[in-house]
Amino acid sequence: MTHSPRHRLAFLALAVMAIAGFTAALSARQGSGLVRGNKPGEWRFWGGDAWATRYSPLDQINASNFSQLQVAWQWNAAQDGEDEYYRTTPLFANGRILTVATTRRYAYAIDPATGNTLWKWNTLDEGIRYKKAPRQFAGRGLAYWTDGNNERVVVATPGYHMVSLDAKTGRPDPRFGKNGIVDLQVGLGYPIVPLAVDDSGDLVISEESPLRAAKPGEKWDPVRKIGADGQVGIDPANGQIAISSPPIIVGNTIIVGNSSMHGYYPIRKHNIPGFVRGFDIKTGKQLWKFNLVPQPGEYGCDTWKLGCKIGSSGVGKVDPWAPYSVDAELGLVYIPVGMPVADEYGGHRPGDNLFANSIVAIDVKTGLRKWHYQLVHHDIWDYDNSMVPNLLDVTIDGKPRKIVAQTTKDGLFYVLDRITGEPIWPIVETPVQQSEVPGEVTAPTQPIPSRPAAYSHTGLTEADLIDYTPAIKDSALKLARQCRMGPYFIPPSPADGRGANGPAQYRCSWYAPGASGGVNIDGGSAVDPETGMMYVGAQAGLSTAAVQKDPCSEIEYTSPHNSCGAIGALPPPPGYVAPAGGTGRGGGFGRVAAVNNIDGISILKPKELGGITAYDMTTGDKKWWAPNGNYWRDVPRPAGSIWAGATIPRQPNNGSQPQLIVTKTLLINGTGRGGMTNQPASGAGGGRAGGAGGAGGGAGGRGAAGPVVPPQLYAFDKATGKLVSSVQIPATTSAVPMTFLHQGKQYIVFASGAGSNTRLTALRLP
């Protein structure tokens, strides 16, 4: 019953809930022995627990012995197939590691002491539904449930099925759905039709080469591998639907959403929109469905000014593709919602477009909305809510508060009361720049938090530019003025220079952070529920954004791209002449490539942004900051005369998503796929994770840029931000690590690799 800042309602009806909510610290520790839905020493949720804290109270591994960690085992995640890159955080429950692997999202149980496979489930053949799935990769994990006797793991597959497996044996639960499987394309209100395919390739990221409805009597051609193979689903004329994150389970209810095709280079003005649904864990029966694009008569429909009905112009996506968090005592699940069609243009969907880019709190039992808060109005920046909301109980101004903290791609940090959705600290509707692109109607204001302060660069202003000497400052400003500048939410510019009212002032706009964040799914935030601290892992960068007409797309403007000739694209318009650059990205038009450096030195001044930022959530204040891995790069002064007399500061390693978890004493930092190449080693004693029974060795140091630094895992003092230790690991982390206790020993497990070289690695003390 709530609001974006311009859609407010009273919250008096929720006052009673507030009184009851403050007993959560006690009720969370019920007779079951669970804390926030997790058994201490285990890791039962993708985010560690139901509140997505990524916190473990374990302290066997600490600053004094972290460098002595050794590789206990490695598990081959490619035994049944390859993956794009391995982005999975496994679970640990009741003596088993539970994970998914391969682009088909097969499920496995692993012995935590030896790394041996206990069971695997790899029997579902999704045929062409898998081949044309919009999100073909292992996914981020799975969900676990137990009633104390029975145990289940629930997997959502690339072809959009949901499977319930016995956690002890890996066998599908025969009482669940049909032979353990629920077809998630059923139950959304769309007719189900036979499916066919016209080519044998994967779906291209732009709606090219999709599935289609099969023709009457159409069969499968085993030689050409086209036609109808017996798969059924939603008619692809409505769009594509998939899922890219695990469900979450509270009580006996599975909560599952969906994801859509990427919005980089869309062809259609509509797509299948986002839904959140509840299912019974024992039977697979659908219990409720919540529409993330409000339908006629539902709250928020008026924010789609050309109509909200499915199939209308601009209606689609708004997909809840990131993981979720749950407060079981309040009975609420917190949904981070994605953006509409398309990423960088919204002229076909005027309005604020609820519930896009919102946090939506949904009643777990009824599926009804309790409140929502929209973080970006009419998104044209690809600023999806890409990260699970973090839940935390803290005391603010002497009062106990139950909060939900949402970190975002745009570098801004939103903190709300999780009972009511009201901001904890003021969030101000602030006037922003308006678009020059024909047909685009941008929101006049955007909600800007007063605190906590941003953790990434947002936009580009004169104050952000390097100013090591007056000449350098002048040169940097000249380059910056190539493109549209501003503090945040700078709208993309028309790459062809044709503005709504004549020639546009700019053909590009500065884009910081870009579509990769800020915070994005590979990184994110961790919470210490004992101290009220929150740790945000982010990256910082500077690029440009522009849009141009794709002649074979329904959408007036997209990121520069030419779809002509692709399966699924529109026919070329009359008089069309193929550009010299061909089709695809750029498509002969080319993106305006502004120069953002002088002699290889970025015009963006290094600041304490990106990397790891620690916040005291009792006050909203920043407490400390460090680069990813606490690594800095010493930059040699270029030879050009402009650099004479200039002192160039060290550059922090902020180009990758830090992957963070918290323990009783440490903040543990995996550096992500970007790693630490060509960075100097820094600080603290280092070790090497050798094989079981091997010895650690080596020592860290600080120096100039030089040799490539081998992959390492880092440990920070979580109170001060001091790097206290590190250990060499076989490969960089590609997903958030996890930790657990098994047979008296604490383990740290992380995913790494890509293609046919994907694995889980387990570390433990000698």
XYZ file of C-alpha atoms in Angstrom, residues 108-453:
346
model
C 24.984 -31.666 -7.661
C 25.681 -32.616 -4.057
C 29.326 -32.699 -2.955
C 31.081 -34.210 0.061
C 32.421 -31.140 1.919
C 35.475 -32.978 3.272
C 36.696 -34.608 0.067
C 35.077 -32.796 -2.868
C 33.650 -36.066 -4.177
C 30.306 -35.915 -5.971
C 27.592 -37.530 -3.830
C 24.855 -37.323 -6.458
C 24.017 -35.400 -9.578
C 20.872 -34.565 -11.495
C 21.477 -34.067 -15.222
C 18.486 -35.724 -16.866
C 16.224 -32.868 -18.048
C 16.472 -32.252 -21.801
C 14.810 -28.923 -22.578
C 15.464 -29.243 -26.308
C 15.027 -26.085 -28.333
C 13.632 -24.306 -25.282
C 17.109 -24.560 -23.817
C 18.810 -23.781 -27.126
C 16.934 -20.488 -27.415
C 16.909 -19.619 -23.705
C 17.698 -15.934 -23.092
C 19.894 -16.753 -20.073
C 22.026 -19.781 -20.887
C 24.393 -20.230 -17.973
C 24.627 -22.135 -14.715
C 22.687 -19.556 -12.799
C 23.749 -18.314 -9.418
C 22.708 -21.295 -7.320
C 19.682 -23.118 -6.033
C 17.311 -23.092 -3.042
C 17.176 -25.424 -0.030
C 14.264 -26.475 2.171
C 13.743 -28.840 5.071
C 10.955 -29.527 7.543
C 13.366 -31.352 9.828
C 12.803 -34.711 8.192
C 12.465 -34.155 4.465
C 14.981 -32.078 2.502
C 14.634 -30.573 -0.944
C 16.715 -28.530 -3.338
C 14.882 -26.467 -5.935
C 16.470 -25.586 -9.271
C 15.144 -23.114 -11.849
C 16.448 -24.103 -15.292
C 17.455 -21.992 -18.328
C 14.375 -23.202 -20.230
C 12.181 -21.957 -17.355
C 11.260 -25.149 -15.553
C 11.396 -25.619 -11.770
C 12.645 -28.924 -10.380
C 12.361 -30.241 -6.814
C 15.002 -32.817 -5.877
C 15.471 -34.901 -2.766
C 18.549 -33.325 -1.169
C 19.694 -36.715 0.106
C 19.554 -38.586 -3.213
C 19.147 -36.077 -6.043
C 15.981 -37.843 -7.235
C 13.059 -35.671 -8.398
C 10.195 -35.494 -5.893
C 7.332 -37.453 -7.531
C 4.700 -35.452 -5.626
C 5.973 -32.155 -6.996
C 4.447 -31.007 -10.297
C 4.822 -33.713 -12.925
C 7.563 -36.152 -11.943
C 9.271 -33.456 -9.905
C 9.058 -30.727 -12.543
C 6.850 -27.627 -12.883
C 6.733 -25.844 -16.243
C 7.066 -22.197 -15.237
C 5.762 -20.974 -18.608
C 2.380 -22.377 -17.535
C 0.338 -20.240 -15.150
C 1.205 -16.794 -16.494
C -2.006 -16.353 -18.484
C -0.549 -17.042 -21.921
C -1.712 -19.831 -24.248
C 0.791 -22.680 -24.545
C 1.707 -23.710 -28.110
C 4.091 -26.153 -29.816
C 7.465 -24.510 -30.461
C 9.769 -24.593 -33.460
C 13.083 -23.118 -34.532
C 14.476 -21.982 -37.893
C 18.181 -22.280 -37.129
C 20.420 -24.363 -34.926
C 22.280 -21.482 -33.269
C 21.776 -19.989 -29.848
C 19.509 -16.996 -29.323
C 21.466 -13.833 -30.100
C 21.464 -11.096 -27.465
C 19.083 -8.762 -29.263
C 16.011 -10.925 -29.874
C 17.601 -12.217 -33.075
C 17.089 -15.881 -34.071
C 14.226 -16.619 -31.637
C 11.859 -19.541 -31.317
C 8.480 -19.381 -33.046
C 5.141 -21.150 -32.846
C 5.204 -24.416 -34.779
C 3.164 -24.794 -37.949
C 0.395 -27.434 -37.978
C 1.953 -30.860 -38.400
C 5.519 -29.518 -38.336
C 8.157 -32.117 -37.401
C 11.801 -32.121 -36.390
C 14.450 -32.244 -39.098
C 17.307 -34.200 -37.459
C 19.770 -33.340 -40.248
C 19.288 -29.569 -40.333
C 18.254 -29.518 -36.648
C 15.324 -27.220 -37.257
C 11.556 -27.498 -36.917
C 9.417 -28.643 -33.967
C 10.986 -31.059 -31.453
C 7.960 -31.558 -29.208
C 8.680 -28.698 -26.806
C 5.761 -26.440 -25.868
C 5.645 -23.009 -24.279
C 4.425 -19.430 -24.556
C 4.129 -18.257 -28.173
C 7.462 -16.476 -28.825
C 5.555 -13.678 -30.587
C 4.934 -12.441 -27.028
C 8.662 -12.345 -26.290
C 11.187 -14.439 -24.436
C 11.173 -15.483 -20.791
C 13.848 -17.098 -18.652
C 15.313 -17.072 -15.159
C 18.822 -16.254 -14.025
C 18.795 -16.453 -10.201
C 17.636 -19.092 -7.743
C 14.226 -19.064 -6.048
C 13.991 -18.362 -2.323
C 11.924 -20.487 0.065
C 10.166 -19.263 3.211
C 8.062 -21.686 5.195
C 6.459 -23.957 2.621
C 6.357 -21.329 -0.134
C 8.791 -21.181 -3.033
C 9.080 -17.635 -4.392
C 10.271 -17.472 -7.969
C 10.486 -14.714 -10.567
C 11.789 -14.514 -14.114
C 14.241 -12.729 -16.352
C 13.978 -11.459 -19.903
C 16.163 -11.024 -22.929
C 18.848 -8.407 -22.430
C 17.682 -4.952 -23.498
C 20.860 -3.974 -25.364
C 19.539 -4.086 -28.933
C 15.797 -4.806 -28.794
C 13.700 -5.390 -31.897
C 10.168 -5.389 -30.443
C 8.336 -2.706 -28.494
C 6.876 -5.302 -26.167
C 8.051 -8.395 -24.345
C 6.830 -10.769 -21.674
C 6.806 -8.717 -18.461
C 7.991 -9.636 -14.993
C 6.050 -11.776 -12.556
C 6.661 -12.977 -9.006
C 4.907 -16.177 -7.999
C 4.484 -18.377 -4.957
C 4.424 -22.175 -5.222
C 3.779 -24.896 -2.664
C 7.033 -26.718 -1.859
C 5.291 -30.069 -1.428
C 3.074 -30.137 -4.518
C 4.389 -27.490 -6.889
C 0.943 -25.879 -7.007
C 0.942 -22.179 -7.942
C -0.438 -20.223 -4.983
C -0.340 -16.634 -6.219
C 1.026 -14.332 -8.919
C 2.062 -10.679 -8.669
C 2.258 -8.567 -11.846
C 5.310 -6.310 -11.939
C 3.689 -4.422 -14.811
C 0.330 -3.484 -13.253
C -2.578 -4.567 -15.404
C -5.716 -2.449 -16.050
C -7.428 -1.709 -12.762
C -4.303 -2.406 -10.690
C -2.336 0.198 -8.759
C 0.343 1.840 -10.932
C -1.232 1.241 -14.354
C -1.462 5.007 -14.839
C 2.353 5.256 -14.848
C 2.313 3.588 -18.301
C 0.812 6.453 -20.292
C 0.307 4.474 -23.515
C -1.386 1.667 -21.604
C -0.269 -1.023 -19.203
C -1.989 -4.036 -20.750
C 0.333 -6.833 -21.837
C 1.077 -6.368 -25.536
C 0.877 -2.563 -25.325
C 3.740 -0.404 -26.580
C 6.691 -0.541 -24.204
C 5.174 -3.139 -21.881
C 7.705 -5.842 -21.127
C 10.769 -6.834 -19.144
C 10.460 -5.191 -15.686
C 11.915 -8.539 -14.699
C 12.861 -9.483 -11.130
C 16.044 -11.219 -12.268
C 18.294 -10.739 -9.220
C 18.047 -12.818 -6.009
C 15.548 -11.955 -3.248
C 15.594 -11.626 0.550
C 12.921 -12.537 3.091
C 11.888 -11.431 6.580
C 9.969 -14.485 7.761
C 8.732 -12.758 10.931
C 7.134 -9.955 8.902
C 6.053 -12.417 6.231
C 7.533 -10.233 3.473
C 9.760 -10.990 0.510
C 11.773 -8.093 -0.928
C 11.983 -8.032 -4.722
C 14.600 -5.945 -6.587
C 12.996 -5.167 -9.948
C 14.628 -4.618 -13.346
C 13.904 -2.040 -16.040
C 11.480 -2.003 -18.989
C 12.145 -2.346 -22.737
C 14.699 -0.967 -23.805
C 17.949 -0.118 -22.038
C 18.706 3.374 -23.347
C 15.455 4.666 -24.848
C 11.881 4.899 -23.556
C 9.959 7.070 -25.984
C 7.617 4.119 -26.619
C 6.750 3.865 -22.893
C 6.198 7.391 -21.498
C 5.649 7.608 -17.755
C 7.419 6.439 -14.612
C 6.789 2.763 -15.540
C 5.969 1.099 -12.216
C 7.121 -1.270 -10.796
C 10.301 -1.041 -12.824
C 13.482 -0.172 -10.889
C 11.655 -0.565 -7.583
C 11.944 -2.530 -4.399
C 8.594 -4.274 -3.931
C 7.656 -5.867 -0.603
C 5.205 -8.718 -1.183
C 3.224 -10.698 1.406
C 4.520 -14.259 1.243
C 1.136 -15.829 2.032
C -1.138 -13.764 -0.216
C 1.103 -12.366 -2.955
C -0.238 -8.875 -2.267
C 1.952 -5.783 -2.375
C 2.599 -4.265 1.038
C 4.708 -1.385 -0.254
C 7.069 -0.365 -3.004
C 9.671 2.303 -3.619
C 10.873 3.284 -7.086
C 14.575 4.132 -7.257
C 14.737 5.248 -10.909
C 11.839 6.808 -12.806
C 11.553 5.938 -16.519
C 14.924 4.207 -16.706
C 17.000 4.847 -19.857
C 20.381 3.893 -18.329
C 20.069 0.124 -17.777
C 20.070 0.790 -14.044
C 18.332 -2.471 -13.120
C 18.157 -3.381 -9.469
C 20.774 -6.064 -9.957
C 21.455 -7.009 -6.351
C 19.512 -8.658 -3.534
C 18.218 -6.191 -0.902
C 20.121 -6.532 2.395
C 18.101 -6.653 5.624
C 19.397 -5.396 8.945
C 18.164 -4.472 12.442
C 19.905 -1.370 13.800
C 19.396 1.416 16.310
C 19.166 4.856 14.674
C 18.791 8.020 16.747
C 18.074 5.887 19.782
C 15.266 3.919 18.143
C 15.353 0.308 16.922
C 14.749 0.200 13.181
C 14.186 -2.648 10.764
C 15.790 -1.572 7.512
C 16.268 -2.771 3.965
C 19.336 -1.450 2.151
C 19.488 -1.525 -1.652
C 22.761 -0.972 -3.472
C 22.471 -0.250 -7.176
C 24.218 -0.025 -10.517
C 23.984 3.778 -10.429
C 26.282 4.087 -7.411
C 23.545 5.399 -5.091
C 22.572 3.778 -1.804
C 18.900 3.601 -0.778
C 17.882 2.715 2.803
C 14.228 2.167 3.718
C 12.136 1.017 6.652
C 11.382 -2.555 5.673
C 7.977 -2.538 7.398
C 6.633 0.580 5.671
C 8.976 1.425 2.797
C 9.583 4.933 4.167
C 13.119 6.327 3.707
C 15.314 6.087 6.802
C 17.165 9.236 5.735
C 15.666 11.773 3.306
C 15.620 10.799 -0.355
C 15.132 13.986 -2.344
C 13.344 14.216 -5.688
C 15.979 16.232 -7.534
C 15.631 17.918 -10.956
C 17.743 16.200 -13.614
C 18.733 16.906 -17.223
C 16.209 16.203 -19.946
C 16.790 14.246 -23.138
C 17.506 15.763 -26.566
C 16.518 12.520 -28.328
C 13.363 12.836 -30.470
C 10.362 11.191 -28.840
C 12.019 10.723 -25.461
C 10.262 12.179 -22.405
C 12.535 11.792 -19.411
C 11.382 12.047 -15.820
C 11.767 15.611 -14.520
C 13.268 14.429 -11.210
C 15.061 11.413 -9.790
C 15.253 10.272 -6.134
C 18.721 11.112 -4.744
C 19.576 9.804 -1.253
C 20.916 12.323 1.257
C 22.787 9.489 2.932
C 24.604 7.118 2.832
C 26.980 8.777 0.385
